[in-house]
GROMACS .gro file of C-alpha atoms in nm:
model
  178
    1UNK     CA    1   8.418  10.377   9.705
    2UNK     CA    2   8.358  10.004   9.742
    3UNK     CA    3   8.659   9.776   9.776
    4UNK     CA    4   8.657   9.404   9.714
    5UNK     CA    5   8.968   9.263   9.881
    6UNK     CA    6   9.098   8.925   9.769
    7UNK     CA    7   9.379   8.733   9.936
    8UNK     CA    8   9.595   8.509   9.715
    9UNK     CA    9   9.577   8.129   9.724
   10UNK     CA   10   9.800   7.912   9.940
   11UNK     CA   11  10.154   7.860   9.811
   12UNK     CA   12  10.374   7.553   9.832
   13UNK     CA   13  10.576   7.705  10.117
   14UNK     CA   14  10.580   7.451  10.400
   15UNK     CA   15  10.331   7.523  10.679
   16UNK     CA   16  10.488   7.752  10.937
   17UNK     CA   17  10.731   7.918  10.695
   18UNK     CA   18  10.792   8.291  10.718
   19UNK     CA   19  10.748   8.444  10.376
   20UNK     CA   20  10.650   8.799  10.305
   21UNK     CA   21  10.806   8.944   9.993
   22UNK     CA   22  10.978   8.623   9.884
   23UNK     CA   23  10.822   8.422   9.603
   24UNK     CA   24  10.733   8.068   9.710
   25UNK     CA   25  10.611   7.837   9.436
   26UNK     CA   26  10.244   7.814   9.356
   27UNK     CA   27  10.067   7.477   9.353
   28UNK     CA   28  10.045   7.291   9.021
   29UNK     CA   29   9.670   7.361   9.007
   30UNK     CA   30   9.705   7.737   9.072
   31UNK     CA   31   9.547   7.827   8.737
   32UNK     CA   32   9.238   7.623   8.824
   33UNK     CA   33   9.219   7.782   9.170
   34UNK     CA   34   9.255   8.128   9.012
   35UNK     CA   35   8.972   8.056   8.767
   36UNK     CA   36   8.752   7.937   9.057
   37UNK     CA   37   8.812   8.265   9.242
   38UNK     CA   38   8.743   8.459   8.922
   39UNK     CA   39   8.409   8.275   8.892
   40UNK     CA   40   8.328   8.372   9.252
   41UNK     CA   41   8.351   8.735   9.135
   42UNK     CA   42   8.149   8.680   8.813
   43UNK     CA   43   7.891   8.947   8.760
   44UNK     CA   44   8.084   9.207   8.958
   45UNK     CA   45   8.202   9.507   8.761
   46UNK     CA   46   8.516   9.683   8.879
   47UNK     CA   47   8.620  10.028   8.767
   48UNK     CA   48   8.982   9.930   8.835
   49UNK     CA   49   9.185   9.633   8.954
   50UNK     CA   50   9.488   9.682   9.180
   51UNK     CA   51   9.732   9.411   9.282
   52UNK     CA   52  10.053   9.343   9.462
   53UNK     CA   53  10.321   9.279   9.200
   54UNK     CA   54  10.429   8.959   9.377
   55UNK     CA   55  10.356   8.656   9.160
   56UNK     CA   56  10.101   8.492   9.391
   57UNK     CA   57   9.880   8.802   9.358
   58UNK     CA   58   9.974   8.923   9.010
   59UNK     CA   59   9.882   8.597   8.838
   60UNK     CA   60   9.549   8.584   9.023
   61UNK     CA   61   9.468   8.946   8.935
   62UNK     CA   62   9.558   8.880   8.571
   63UNK     CA   63   9.323   8.582   8.556
   64UNK     CA   64   9.037   8.785   8.700
   65UNK     CA   65   9.109   9.090   8.482
   66UNK     CA   66   9.132   8.902   8.152
   67UNK     CA   67   9.188   9.171   7.887
   68UNK     CA   68   9.134   9.458   8.133
   69UNK     CA   69   9.439   9.632   8.276
   70UNK     CA   70   9.573   9.562   8.624
   71UNK     CA   71   9.762   9.828   8.818
   72UNK     CA   72  10.046   9.670   9.016
   73UNK     CA   73  10.134   9.869   9.326
   74UNK     CA   74  10.432   9.798   9.554
   75UNK     CA   75  10.237   9.938   9.850
   76UNK     CA   76  10.022   9.623   9.834
   77UNK     CA   77  10.318   9.389   9.891
   78UNK     CA   78  10.333   9.177  10.203
   79UNK     CA   79  10.554   9.276  10.496
   80UNK     CA   80  10.927   9.250  10.429
   81UNK     CA   81  11.060   8.999  10.682
   82UNK     CA   82  11.423   9.065  10.586
   83UNK     CA   83  11.666   8.789  10.682
   84UNK     CA   84  11.381   8.577  10.820
   85UNK     CA   85  11.228   8.520  10.474
   86UNK     CA   86  11.201   8.147  10.405
   87UNK     CA   87  11.282   8.035  10.760
   88UNK     CA   88  11.046   7.831  10.978
   89UNK     CA   89  10.875   8.042  11.246
   90UNK     CA   90  10.974   7.774  11.499
   91UNK     CA   91  11.341   7.852  11.424
   92UNK     CA   92  11.286   8.228  11.424
   93UNK     CA   93  11.121   8.214  11.767
   94UNK     CA   94  11.442   8.064  11.913
   95UNK     CA   95  11.668   8.343  11.787
   96UNK     CA   96  11.773   8.614  12.036
   97UNK     CA   97  11.691   8.892  11.788
   98UNK     CA   98  11.331   8.768  11.773
   99UNK     CA   99  11.245   8.872  12.129
  100UNK     CA  100  11.216   9.247  12.056
  101UNK     CA  101  11.003   9.175  11.746
  102UNK     CA  102  10.761   8.950  11.932
  103UNK     CA  103  10.741   9.200  12.220
  104UNK     CA  104  10.637   9.481  11.981
  105UNK     CA  105  10.574   9.347  11.629
  106UNK     CA  106  10.389   9.666  11.531
  107UNK     CA  107  10.694   9.892  11.569
  108UNK     CA  108  10.995   9.657  11.563
  109UNK     CA  109  11.119   9.528  11.226
  110UNK     CA  110  11.258   9.182  11.169
  111UNK     CA  111  11.634   9.199  11.097
  112UNK     CA  112  11.672   9.371  10.760
  113UNK     CA  113  11.294   9.398  10.722
  114UNK     CA  114  11.023   9.653  10.785
  115UNK     CA  115  10.804   9.718  11.089
  116UNK     CA  116  10.432   9.657  11.053
  117UNK     CA  117  10.366  10.026  11.123
  118UNK     CA  118  10.547  10.105  10.795
  119UNK     CA  119  10.322   9.861  10.610
  120UNK     CA  120  10.021  10.037  10.763
  121UNK     CA  121  10.162  10.370  10.643
  122UNK     CA  122  10.212  10.257  10.285
  123UNK     CA  123   9.867  10.097  10.274
  124UNK     CA  124   9.717  10.417  10.418
  125UNK     CA  125   9.885  10.622  10.142
  126UNK     CA  126   9.748  10.377   9.883
  127UNK     CA  127   9.395  10.416  10.022
  128UNK     CA  128   9.420  10.795  10.025
  129UNK     CA  129   9.538  10.800   9.664
  130UNK     CA  130   9.274  10.564   9.526
  131UNK     CA  131   9.009  10.737   9.736
  132UNK     CA  132   9.076  11.062   9.548
  133UNK     CA  133   9.105  10.891   9.210
  134UNK     CA  134   8.808  10.655   9.239
  135UNK     CA  135   8.541  10.836   9.443
  136UNK     CA  136   8.221  10.630   9.421
  137UNK     CA  137   8.379  10.348   9.219
  138UNK     CA  138   8.400   9.974   9.278
  139UNK     CA  139   8.755   9.842   9.291
  140UNK     CA  140   8.919   9.504   9.326
  141UNK     CA  141   9.238   9.479   9.534
  142UNK     CA  142   9.437   9.152   9.520
  143UNK     CA  143   9.691   9.134   9.798
  144UNK     CA  144   9.827   8.952  10.102
  145UNK     CA  145   9.717   8.898  10.460
  146UNK     CA  146   9.913   9.193  10.606
  147UNK     CA  147   9.797   9.465  10.365
  148UNK     CA  148   9.437   9.339  10.362
  149UNK     CA  149   9.431   9.336  10.743
  150UNK     CA  150   9.575   9.689  10.737
  151UNK     CA  151   9.304   9.809  10.496
  152UNK     CA  152   9.029   9.655  10.708
  153UNK     CA  153   9.183   9.775  11.035
  154UNK     CA  154   9.225  10.131  10.905
  155UNK     CA  155   8.868  10.132  10.772
  156UNK     CA  156   8.739  10.016  11.112
  157UNK     CA  157   8.975  10.250  11.301
  158UNK     CA  158   9.117   9.964  11.505
  159UNK     CA  159   9.445   9.984  11.695
  160UNK     CA  160   9.718   9.804  11.495
  161UNK     CA  161   9.751   9.538  11.766
  162UNK     CA  162   9.396   9.426  11.677
  163UNK     CA  163   9.449   9.395  11.299
  164UNK     CA  164   9.538   9.025  11.328
  165UNK     CA  165   9.241   8.924  11.543
  166UNK     CA  166   9.030   8.842  11.237
  167UNK     CA  167   9.047   8.525  11.029
  168UNK     CA  168   9.169   8.581  10.674
  169UNK     CA  169   9.217   8.245  10.500
  170UNK     CA  170   9.380   8.203  10.160
  171UNK     CA  171   9.145   8.303   9.877
  172UNK     CA  172   8.925   8.502  10.115
  173UNK     CA  173   8.706   8.778   9.970
  174UNK     CA  174   8.617   9.080  10.186
  175UNK     CA  175   8.406   9.380  10.089
  176UNK     CA  176   8.409   9.726  10.247
  177UNK     CA  177   8.278  10.071  10.167
  178UNK     CA  178   8.504  10.369  10.226
   0.00000   0.00000   0.00000
């Protein structure tokens, strides 16, 4: 199975804002940016298209898919940052409850959120399921930084602490064979 992984475009959330499963606004030219990314994938045929249901991914996947169906899967959502959603990271870093998270962000959830290890688990279950369903197929997955890093890290058998050592800019396209 060949996966093409596409990260959504940059939102209007101010730089340094913590947002995972919240829905920051998209830029006014998001449709143009989505069409540009769709053109970057022109000529590629996908047996199926999967996407996070969050707007910043769903709209992009819909633009690429055109009349073809998109399967929206909650397992492709970004990490749930709980009560930190929408706050500046600079403010979060000053909070006493942040120390345990920053000491072990893989296993410790933000307040009211989920630990990264749970995200890895849900992404791993997604990969196992599509691996059985789509053996030998080419798939497009439109998602967020966290899930895409988890897919790549699991494929490369990296320790979770190393998943964030790679650059993954907005609109980035990665390809892997599983």
